[in-house]
Amino acid sequence: MISLTDVSKAYSSSVSIGPVSVDIDAGGITALVGPNGAGKSTILTMIGRLLSLDSGRIEVAGHDVVNTPSKAIAKIISVLRQENHFVTRLTVRQLVSFGRFPYSKGRLTLGDEKYISEAIDFLDLTDLEDRYLDQLSGGQRQRAYVAMVLAQNTDYVLLDEPLNNLDMQHAVAMMKQLRRAADELDRTVVIVLHDINFAAHYSDRILAMKDGQVVEHGTPAEIMRDDVLTRVFNTDVQVVPGPNGPLAVYY
Amino acid sequence: MLKTAQDAPAQRGTQQTPQQSRRSGPLTGRRHRRVYALVTAVLILISLGSTAGILFYNNPMPVGSDGWWLIAGMRRDSLLTIAVVALCHAMATIAFQTAVNNRIITPGIMGFGSLYTAIQTGFVYLFGITGVVMLVGVPQFFLQMAVMMLLATGLYTWLLSGKFSNIHIMLLVGVVLGGTLGSLSTFMQRMLTPSEFDVLTARLFGNLSNARAEYLPYAIPIALAVAVVLWLWAPKLNVIALGKDNATNLGLNHKREVIKILLLVSILVSLATALVGPMMFLGFLTAALAYQFGDTYSHRHLFPLGFLCGYAVLSASYFVLRHVWDAGGAVTVIVELVGGLVFLFFLLRKGRL
């Protein structure tokens, strides 16, 4: 379980996040949704200890993310930011092998190689594993990054807008793969999403944020309502029944 | 072009049995390994050739006589200096570029060269030509090194641990500081007599003959010790090259590691600068060549390549210019010129850094 207690972060006197107190259950996919600037990515990166908190406390599976050594956290949580740009030229397999660093410290064992191969296969990158990242399309590259955090073999996987810049086909494929990671590999996936319909269809819980506060937290059925979505997104939203569940229409 | 790039991995895949050959490593396949080995071999050959050339070519004394050995011994000291300078610049630049996650800037941007110039100019300005002599000697060598390290350490720890905590601000401060020290030196140089200025200019170009044999017993162990530490940290450096967020995600305390690396870099650069004077382009050149030839993330592959490039370039040009053409002082000037041209060539051909 990820539990946040009175977590706050101030960027300036007028822009601040929190205080946020919320518990995210272990297992399944939790989607963070909300308008731009609501603090979704800030909360996610603070849970992943990439950003320091001004006050409050974050515990993941009982470990305080600020005080527990970073080495130990790296075996419990993995986190992926939106922008990944490397100065070095890496192949897919080399990138994924970095996911084993918390265990191998750079000296890969046969067991590590097995995890690496599994993560690559899981994301359908088997044929591309010797390609350099700069020879891949955006969707393939995004999959390679996700494969790296899966190879890290952590119970908690935090992803910041993994669907960014992906077309329809690749976005759906990515969400299906994350769904499988949650179901088959028993990972707890926390993900920042922009599209409420993706969140509703693929996630188990939705956490809606607005102006630095958590305003709604519940199952997709509880969140997918006209009044709730209209309030969260400051836009008139109508929820209509679709062939695969409710759809939010906002245009 | 695009087609071959796509076909190559597929062909490699069919040649190997998929299950057993799936290994991760810094070199991506047989072809990559062959290129790496070939480049290393060629660089070693060039290095050995120019080393032998410097030691034995054009020695005026009869072979095997006492005088012959004396001259060979003096030339050996030049070779050791070349080796130390190549090691310092190559490892410092590669480690620095990894730490700041940028392959264009070099440690020189932090104002090392300008500080060296300011110290030398200041002494000549205050004490005249005797000022140059006052800066020669083992204690003075360590003093200069210490002052440069103090500057670098102060900058790194203050700027990286304070509220700025930003590499770009640190670099900006380094550039501004370098510019300020440079202007100060230029101002003092305007006040010198032509003969003082002449003596000073000879000191300000990086020059291998600036190094004196009595520095070497101290410089070599220091350079080697730092190099060994960086070598042991190579796996961490590989991760730090992925950037702050990814390094943190993989369990490294990014800020602490970066400060540690930058401290070692400052030792290496101050050592090389105090030894022979500022040579800012050499590190840039060796690092760029190592990235081009090695094409790998692994610092255990990049460091030796960088050192070999530096040693080969320096020793070959030293041999040609000093022993074949008798143009001693111009060595580093030419190295910087040739280095710039080679770098431009690679940059234009590949179109990326």
Tab-separated table of N, CA and C in Angstrom, chain B residues 120-245:
chain	number	residue	atom	x	y	z
B	120	GLN	N	49.891	32.578	-13.100
B	120	GLN	CA	51.170	32.828	-13.770
B	120	GLN	C	51.350	34.319	-14.054
B	121	THR	N	50.289	34.937	-14.616
B	121	THR	CA	50.391	36.354	-14.964
B	121	THR	C	50.598	37.196	-13.716
B	122	GLY	N	49.875	36.837	-12.642
B	122	GLY	CA	49.986	37.590	-11.403
B	122	GLY	C	51.408	37.594	-10.883
B	123	PHE	N	52.062	36.434	-10.941
B	123	PHE	CA	53.435	36.364	-10.434
B	123	PHE	C	54.389	37.194	-11.289
B	124	VAL	N	54.210	37.130	-12.619
B	124	VAL	CA	55.081	37.924	-13.479
B	124	VAL	C	54.796	39.409	-13.259
B	125	TYR	N	53.535	39.744	-13.106
B	125	TYR	CA	53.142	41.143	-12.910
B	125	TYR	C	53.753	41.692	-11.628
B	126	LEU	N	53.710	40.887	-10.569
B	126	LEU	CA	54.187	41.365	-9.270
B	126	LEU	C	55.704	41.304	-9.146
B	127	PHE	N	56.322	40.237	-9.679
B	127	PHE	CA	57.743	40.025	-9.389
B	127	PHE	C	58.620	40.100	-10.630
B	128	GLY	N	58.047	40.412	-11.798
B	128	GLY	CA	58.855	40.465	-12.998
B	128	GLY	C	59.225	39.071	-13.472
B	129	ILE	N	60.305	38.985	-14.256
B	129	ILE	CA	60.672	37.698	-14.852
B	129	ILE	C	60.995	36.669	-13.783
B	130	THR	N	61.510	37.125	-12.629
B	130	THR	CA	61.794	36.179	-11.553
B	130	THR	C	60.513	35.483	-11.087
B	131	GLY	N	59.366	36.126	-11.303
B	131	GLY	CA	58.093	35.528	-10.901
B	131	GLY	C	57.876	34.172	-11.543
B	132	VAL	N	58.315	34.034	-12.817
B	132	VAL	CA	58.146	32.749	-13.500
B	132	VAL	C	58.967	31.679	-12.805
B	133	VAL	N	60.188	32.069	-12.428
B	133	VAL	CA	61.066	31.105	-11.766
B	133	VAL	C	60.503	30.721	-10.403
B	134	MET	N	59.855	31.708	-9.738
B	134	MET	CA	59.322	31.424	-8.403
B	134	MET	C	58.249	30.348	-8.433
B	135	LEU	N	57.643	30.134	-9.600
B	135	LEU	CA	56.560	29.145	-9.672
B	135	LEU	C	57.067	27.755	-10.042
B	136	VAL	N	58.397	27.604	-10.130
B	136	VAL	CA	58.934	26.301	-10.483
B	136	VAL	C	59.417	25.595	-9.222
B	137	GLY	N	59.032	24.350	-9.073
B	137	GLY	CA	59.454	23.600	-7.891
B	137	GLY	C	58.299	22.753	-7.396
B	138	VAL	N	58.652	21.722	-6.633
B	138	VAL	CA	57.613	20.777	-6.203
B	138	VAL	C	56.581	21.439	-5.277
B	139	PRO	N	56.998	22.217	-4.250
B	139	PRO	CA	55.968	22.839	-3.398
B	139	PRO	C	55.055	23.763	-4.193
B	140	GLN	N	55.660	24.535	-5.127
B	140	GLN	CA	54.851	25.450	-5.933
B	140	GLN	C	53.869	24.687	-6.808
B	141	PHE	N	54.343	23.543	-7.317
B	141	PHE	CA	53.480	22.701	-8.146
B	141	PHE	C	52.244	22.273	-7.358
B	142	PHE	N	52.494	21.825	-6.112
B	142	PHE	CA	51.355	21.400	-5.293
B	142	PHE	C	50.487	22.591	-4.904
B	143	LEU	N	51.134	23.738	-4.702
B	143	LEU	CA	50.369	24.926	-4.328
B	143	LEU	C	49.402	25.318	-5.450
B	144	GLN	N	49.918	25.351	-6.666
B	144	GLN	CA	49.048	25.698	-7.802
B	144	GLN	C	47.898	24.708	-7.921
B	145	MET	N	48.256	23.427	-7.772
B	145	MET	CA	47.244	22.387	-7.870
B	145	MET	C	46.186	22.585	-6.779
B	146	ALA	N	46.665	22.906	-5.571
B	146	ALA	CA	45.737	23.062	-4.455
B	146	ALA	C	44.798	24.247	-4.699
B	147	VAL	N	45.345	25.347	-5.209
B	147	VAL	CA	44.489	26.511	-5.447
B	147	VAL	C	43.405	26.179	-6.464
B	148	MET	N	43.806	25.493	-7.543
B	148	MET	CA	42.812	25.136	-8.569
B	148	MET	C	41.771	24.182	-8.021
B	149	MET	N	42.223	23.221	-7.187
B	149	MET	CA	41.262	22.275	-6.618
B	149	MET	C	40.299	22.965	-5.662
B	150	LEU	N	40.854	23.937	-4.927
B	150	LEU	CA	40.022	24.668	-3.976
B	150	LEU	C	38.889	25.385	-4.716
B	151	LEU	N	39.258	26.028	-5.826
B	151	LEU	CA	38.251	26.720	-6.633
B	151	LEU	C	37.166	25.741	-7.084
B	152	ALA	N	37.621	24.613	-7.651
B	152	ALA	CA	36.663	23.666	-8.202
B	152	ALA	C	35.795	23.071	-7.101
B	153	THR	N	36.431	22.640	-6.001
B	153	THR	CA	35.676	22.019	-4.921
B	153	THR	C	34.653	22.998	-4.350
B	154	GLY	N	35.106	24.242	-4.150
B	154	GLY	CA	34.196	25.255	-3.631
B	154	GLY	C	32.991	25.418	-4.539
B	155	LEU	N	33.262	25.545	-5.828
B	155	LEU	CA	32.165	25.726	-6.780
B	155	LEU	C	31.204	24.546	-6.749
B	156	TYR	N	31.765	23.333	-6.831
B	156	TYR	CA	30.914	22.151	-6.930
B	156	TYR	C	30.037	21.989	-5.697
B	157	THR	N	30.677	22.044	-4.517
B	157	THR	CA	29.896	21.741	-3.323
B	157	THR	C	28.927	22.869	-3.007
B	158	TRP	N	29.400	24.111	-3.193
B	158	TRP	CA	28.511	25.234	-2.905
B	158	TRP	C	27.306	25.225	-3.849
B	159	LEU	N	27.600	25.070	-5.131
B	159	LEU	CA	26.515	25.206	-6.098
B	159	LEU	C	25.633	23.967	-6.193
B	160	LEU	N	26.211	22.801	-5.927
B	160	LEU	CA	25.389	21.600	-6.092
B	160	LEU	C	24.627	21.236	-4.824
B	161	SER	N	25.079	21.715	-3.673
B	161	SER	CA	24.364	21.329	-2.467
B	161	SER	C	23.510	22.477	-1.929
B	162	GLY	N	23.729	23.683	-2.415
B	162	GLY	CA	22.947	24.815	-1.951
B	162	GLY	C	21.545	24.800	-2.527
B	163	LYS	N	20.899	25.937	-2.456
B	163	LYS	CA	19.509	25.963	-2.913
B	163	LYS	C	19.415	25.975	-4.445
B	164	PHE	N	20.542	26.317	-5.112
B	164	PHE	CA	20.494	26.293	-6.581
B	164	PHE	C	20.414	24.854	-7.062
B	165	SER	N	21.385	24.050	-6.585
B	165	SER	CA	21.378	22.632	-6.869
B	165	SER	C	21.161	22.357	-8.341
B	166	ASN	N	21.943	23.031	-9.165
B	166	ASN	CA	21.667	22.972	-10.578
B	166	ASN	C	22.987	23.018	-11.335
B	167	ILE	N	23.198	22.038	-12.176
B	167	ILE	CA	24.462	21.945	-12.896
B	167	ILE	C	24.622	23.114	-13.862
B	168	HIS	N	23.515	23.557	-14.440
B	168	HIS	CA	23.621	24.645	-15.418
B	168	HIS	C	24.085	25.942	-14.765
B	169	ILE	N	23.576	26.207	-13.554
B	169	ILE	CA	24.010	27.415	-12.853
B	169	ILE	C	25.490	27.292	-12.506
B	170	MET	N	25.892	26.080	-12.094
B	170	MET	CA	27.290	25.868	-11.750
B	170	MET	C	28.181	26.157	-12.957
B	171	LEU	N	27.769	25.654	-14.125
B	171	LEU	CA	28.563	25.873	-15.328
B	171	LEU	C	28.602	27.351	-15.676
B	172	LEU	N	27.463	28.007	-15.531
B	172	LEU	CA	27.400	29.430	-15.849
B	172	LEU	C	28.349	30.210	-14.951
B	173	VAL	N	28.318	29.894	-13.646
B	173	VAL	CA	29.222	30.572	-12.719
B	173	VAL	C	30.665	30.282	-13.099
B	174	GLY	N	30.936	29.022	-13.491
B	174	GLY	CA	32.286	28.657	-13.911
B	174	GLY	C	32.727	29.472	-15.106
B	175	VAL	N	31.840	29.623	-16.091
B	175	VAL	CA	32.170	30.384	-17.298
B	175	VAL	C	32.427	31.846	-16.946
B	176	VAL	N	31.548	32.413	-16.119
B	176	VAL	CA	31.697	33.824	-15.756
B	176	VAL	C	32.996	34.028	-14.980
B	177	LEU	N	33.274	33.095	-14.053
B	177	LEU	CA	34.505	33.189	-13.273
B	177	LEU	C	35.725	33.100	-14.185
B	178	GLY	N	35.663	32.160	-15.147
B	178	GLY	CA	36.757	32.022	-16.102
B	178	GLY	C	36.948	33.307	-16.884
B	179	GLY	N	35.829	33.899	-17.339
B	179	GLY	CA	35.902	35.144	-18.095
B	179	GLY	C	36.503	36.268	-17.267
B	180	THR	N	36.084	36.344	-15.996
B	180	THR	CA	36.594	37.402	-15.115
B	180	THR	C	38.097	37.258	-14.910
B	181	LEU	N	38.521	36.025	-14.595
B	181	LEU	CA	39.949	35.784	-14.382
B	181	LEU	C	40.728	36.066	-15.663
B	182	GLY	N	40.122	35.701	-16.813
B	182	GLY	CA	40.772	35.942	-18.099
B	182	GLY	C	40.987	37.430	-18.327
B	183	SER	N	39.958	38.242	-18.042
B	183	SER	CA	40.081	39.687	-18.244
B	183	SER	C	41.133	40.252	-17.303
B	184	LEU	N	41.143	39.743	-16.073
B	184	LEU	CA	42.131	40.205	-15.097
B	184	LEU	C	43.541	39.931	-15.619
B	185	SER	N	43.737	38.718	-16.173
B	185	SER	CA	45.049	38.368	-16.711
B	185	SER	C	45.398	39.287	-17.875
B	186	THR	N	44.433	39.506	-18.781
B	186	THR	CA	44.691	40.368	-19.931
B	186	THR	C	45.094	41.760	-19.480
B	187	PHE	N	44.398	42.236	-18.451
B	187	PHE	CA	44.713	43.569	-17.925
B	187	PHE	C	46.146	43.617	-17.411
B	188	MET	N	46.533	42.585	-16.631
B	188	MET	CA	47.883	42.584	-16.073
B	188	MET	C	48.921	42.446	-17.183
B	189	GLN	N	48.554	41.664	-18.224
B	189	GLN	CA	49.515	41.459	-19.316
B	189	GLN	C	49.804	42.764	-20.054
B	190	ARG	N	48.793	43.659	-20.122
B	190	ARG	CA	48.991	44.944	-20.793
B	190	ARG	C	50.083	45.765	-20.101
B	191	MET	N	50.268	45.528	-18.796
B	191	MET	CA	51.190	46.347	-18.024
B	191	MET	C	52.617	45.793	-18.038
B	192	LEU	N	52.799	44.606	-18.667
B	192	LEU	CA	54.124	43.993	-18.614
B	192	LEU	C	55.042	44.606	-19.670
B	193	THR	N	56.357	44.483	-19.443
B	193	THR	CA	57.292	44.872	-20.487
B	193	THR	C	57.289	43.774	-21.543
B	194	PRO	N	57.662	44.100	-22.798
B	194	PRO	CA	57.635	43.092	-23.861
B	194	PRO	C	58.421	41.837	-23.509
B	195	SER	N	59.570	41.974	-22.834
B	195	SER	CA	60.363	40.778	-22.551
B	195	SER	C	59.673	39.908	-21.505
B	196	GLU	N	59.073	40.556	-20.490
B	196	GLU	CA	58.316	39.781	-19.495
B	196	GLU	C	57.148	39.059	-20.162
B	197	PHE	N	56.479	39.787	-21.059
B	197	PHE	CA	55.316	39.206	-21.731
B	197	PHE	C	55.729	38.002	-22.563
B	198	ASP	N	56.905	38.127	-23.182
B	198	ASP	CA	57.408	37.040	-24.016
B	198	ASP	C	57.628	35.779	-23.176
B	199	VAL	N	58.269	35.956	-22.020
B	199	VAL	CA	58.524	34.813	-21.144
B	199	VAL	C	57.202	34.210	-20.669
B	200	LEU	N	56.278	35.098	-20.339
B	200	LEU	CA	54.989	34.637	-19.831
B	200	LEU	C	54.233	33.832	-20.885
B	201	THR	N	54.217	34.344	-22.128
B	201	THR	CA	53.461	33.675	-23.187
B	201	THR	C	53.916	32.231	-23.359
B	202	ALA	N	55.243	32.052	-23.246
B	202	ALA	CA	55.764	30.691	-23.394
B	202	ALA	C	55.193	29.766	-22.329
B	203	ARG	N	54.896	30.312	-21.146
B	203	ARG	CA	54.348	29.480	-20.072
B	203	ARG	C	52.855	29.235	-20.235
B	204	LEU	N	52.184	30.129	-20.941
B	204	LEU	CA	50.721	30.068	-20.945
B	204	LEU	C	50.173	29.059	-21.942
B	205	PHE	N	50.932	28.789	-23.013
B	205	PHE	CA	50.490	27.702	-23.872
B	205	PHE	C	50.818	26.409	-23.174
B	206	GLY	N	49.923	25.455	-23.237
B	206	GLY	CA	50.246	24.159	-22.692
B	206	GLY	C	51.514	23.681	-23.363
B	207	ASN	N	52.476	23.267	-22.582
B	207	ASN	CA	53.736	22.866	-23.187
B	207	ASN	C	54.302	21.708	-22.390
B	208	LEU	N	54.602	20.633	-23.108
B	208	LEU	CA	55.068	19.443	-22.409
B	208	LEU	C	56.403	19.692	-21.723
B	209	SER	N	57.195	20.647	-22.228
B	209	SER	CA	58.482	20.878	-21.562
B	209	SER	C	58.326	21.746	-20.321
B	210	ASN	N	57.091	22.246	-20.061
B	210	ASN	CA	56.858	22.921	-18.785
B	210	ASN	C	57.035	21.960	-17.618
B	211	ALA	N	56.726	20.689	-17.892
B	211	ALA	CA	56.786	19.701	-16.821
B	211	ALA	C	58.238	19.427	-16.481
B	212	ARG	N	58.535	19.347	-15.225
B	212	ARG	CA	59.892	19.038	-14.824
B	212	ARG	C	59.907	17.652	-14.217
B	213	ALA	N	61.039	16.971	-14.427
B	213	ALA	CA	61.117	15.569	-14.025
B	213	ALA	C	60.823	15.392	-12.542
B	214	GLU	N	61.131	16.418	-11.733
B	214	GLU	CA	60.937	16.221	-10.284
B	214	GLU	C	59.441	16.222	-9.907
B	215	TYR	N	58.557	16.693	-10.808
B	215	TYR	CA	57.117	16.616	-10.499
B	215	TYR	C	56.595	15.184	-10.649
B	216	LEU	N	57.234	14.453	-11.570
B	216	LEU	CA	56.646	13.167	-11.980
B	216	LEU	C	56.456	12.168	-10.851
B	217	PRO	N	57.434	12.005	-9.926
B	217	PRO	CA	57.221	11.013	-8.862
B	217	PRO	C	55.979	11.293	-8.034
B	218	TYR	N	55.506	12.561	-8.012
B	218	TYR	CA	54.276	12.865	-7.270
B	218	TYR	C	53.059	12.771	-8.180
B	219	ALA	N	53.226	13.279	-9.404
B	219	ALA	CA	52.075	13.345	-10.313
B	219	ALA	C	51.588	11.957	-10.723
B	220	ILE	N	52.554	11.039	-10.999
B	220	ILE	CA	52.134	9.727	-11.510
B	220	ILE	C	51.286	8.958	-10.496
B	221	PRO	N	51.737	8.817	-9.216
B	221	PRO	CA	50.875	8.074	-8.274
B	221	PRO	C	49.507	8.721	-8.065
B	222	ILE	N	49.470	10.064	-8.010
B	222	ILE	CA	48.172	10.718	-7.807
B	222	ILE	C	47.242	10.398	-8.971
B	223	ALA	N	47.754	10.585	-10.198
B	223	ALA	CA	46.919	10.334	-11.382
B	223	ALA	C	46.457	8.884	-11.402
B	224	LEU	N	47.370	7.957	-11.091
B	224	LEU	CA	46.999	6.546	-11.126
B	224	LEU	C	45.946	6.225	-10.070
B	225	ALA	N	46.121	6.772	-8.863
B	225	ALA	CA	45.166	6.474	-7.795
B	225	ALA	C	43.772	6.948	-8.179
B	226	VAL	N	43.679	8.182	-8.706
B	226	VAL	CA	42.367	8.702	-9.096
B	226	VAL	C	41.784	7.857	-10.227
B	227	ALA	N	42.653	7.477	-11.173
B	227	ALA	CA	42.176	6.670	-12.302
B	227	ALA	C	41.612	5.344	-11.813
B	228	VAL	N	42.282	4.740	-10.825
B	228	VAL	CA	41.790	3.454	-10.299
B	228	VAL	C	40.419	3.634	-9.654
B	229	VAL	N	40.258	4.710	-8.883
B	229	VAL	CA	38.953	4.940	-8.239
B	229	VAL	C	37.867	5.116	-9.302
B	230	LEU	N	38.149	5.913	-10.321
B	230	LEU	CA	37.148	6.114	-11.374
B	230	LEU	C	36.826	4.793	-12.069
B	231	TRP	N	37.844	3.977	-12.256
B	231	TRP	CA	37.639	2.674	-12.892
B	231	TRP	C	36.692	1.825	-12.040
B	232	LEU	N	36.902	1.847	-10.709
B	232	LEU	CA	36.038	1.054	-9.834
B	232	LEU	C	34.611	1.600	-9.849
B	233	TRP	N	34.460	2.906	-10.064
B	233	TRP	CA	33.130	3.505	-10.074
B	233	TRP	C	32.440	3.385	-11.427
B	234	ALA	N	33.117	2.774	-12.399
B	234	ALA	CA	32.583	2.757	-13.762
B	234	ALA	C	31.117	2.295	-13.859
B	235	PRO	N	30.702	1.216	-13.147
B	235	PRO	CA	29.295	0.825	-13.244
B	235	PRO	C	28.337	1.937	-12.795
B	236	LYS	N	28.732	2.664	-11.748
B	236	LYS	CA	27.904	3.777	-11.291
B	236	LYS	C	27.863	4.878	-12.353
B	237	LEU	N	29.024	5.137	-12.960
B	237	LEU	CA	29.085	6.173	-13.995
B	237	LEU	C	28.149	5.825	-15.153
B	238	ASN	N	28.095	4.520	-15.495
B	238	ASN	CA	27.190	4.110	-16.571
B	238	ASN	C	25.755	4.503	-16.245
B	239	VAL	N	25.368	4.325	-14.977
B	239	VAL	CA	23.997	4.637	-14.570
B	239	VAL	C	23.789	6.155	-14.517
B	240	ILE	N	24.790	6.879	-14.028
B	240	ILE	CA	24.652	8.334	-13.930
B	240	ILE	C	24.481	8.953	-15.316
B	241	ALA	N	25.064	8.304	-16.331
B	241	ALA	CA	24.914	8.808	-17.698
B	241	ALA	C	23.461	8.769	-18.166
B	242	LEU	N	22.604	8.005	-17.470
B	242	LEU	CA	21.191	7.950	-17.862
B	242	LEU	C	20.424	9.169	-17.371
B	243	GLY	N	21.054	10.024	-16.598
B	243	GLY	CA	20.370	11.226	-16.117
B	243	GLY	C	19.956	11.083	-14.668
B	244	LYS	N	19.592	12.217	-14.084
B	244	LYS	CA	19.305	12.284	-12.652
B	244	LYS	C	18.138	11.373	-12.254
B	245	ASP	N	17.026	11.474	-12.991
B	245	ASP	CA	15.836	10.729	-12.583
B	245	ASP	C	16.059	9.231	-12.670
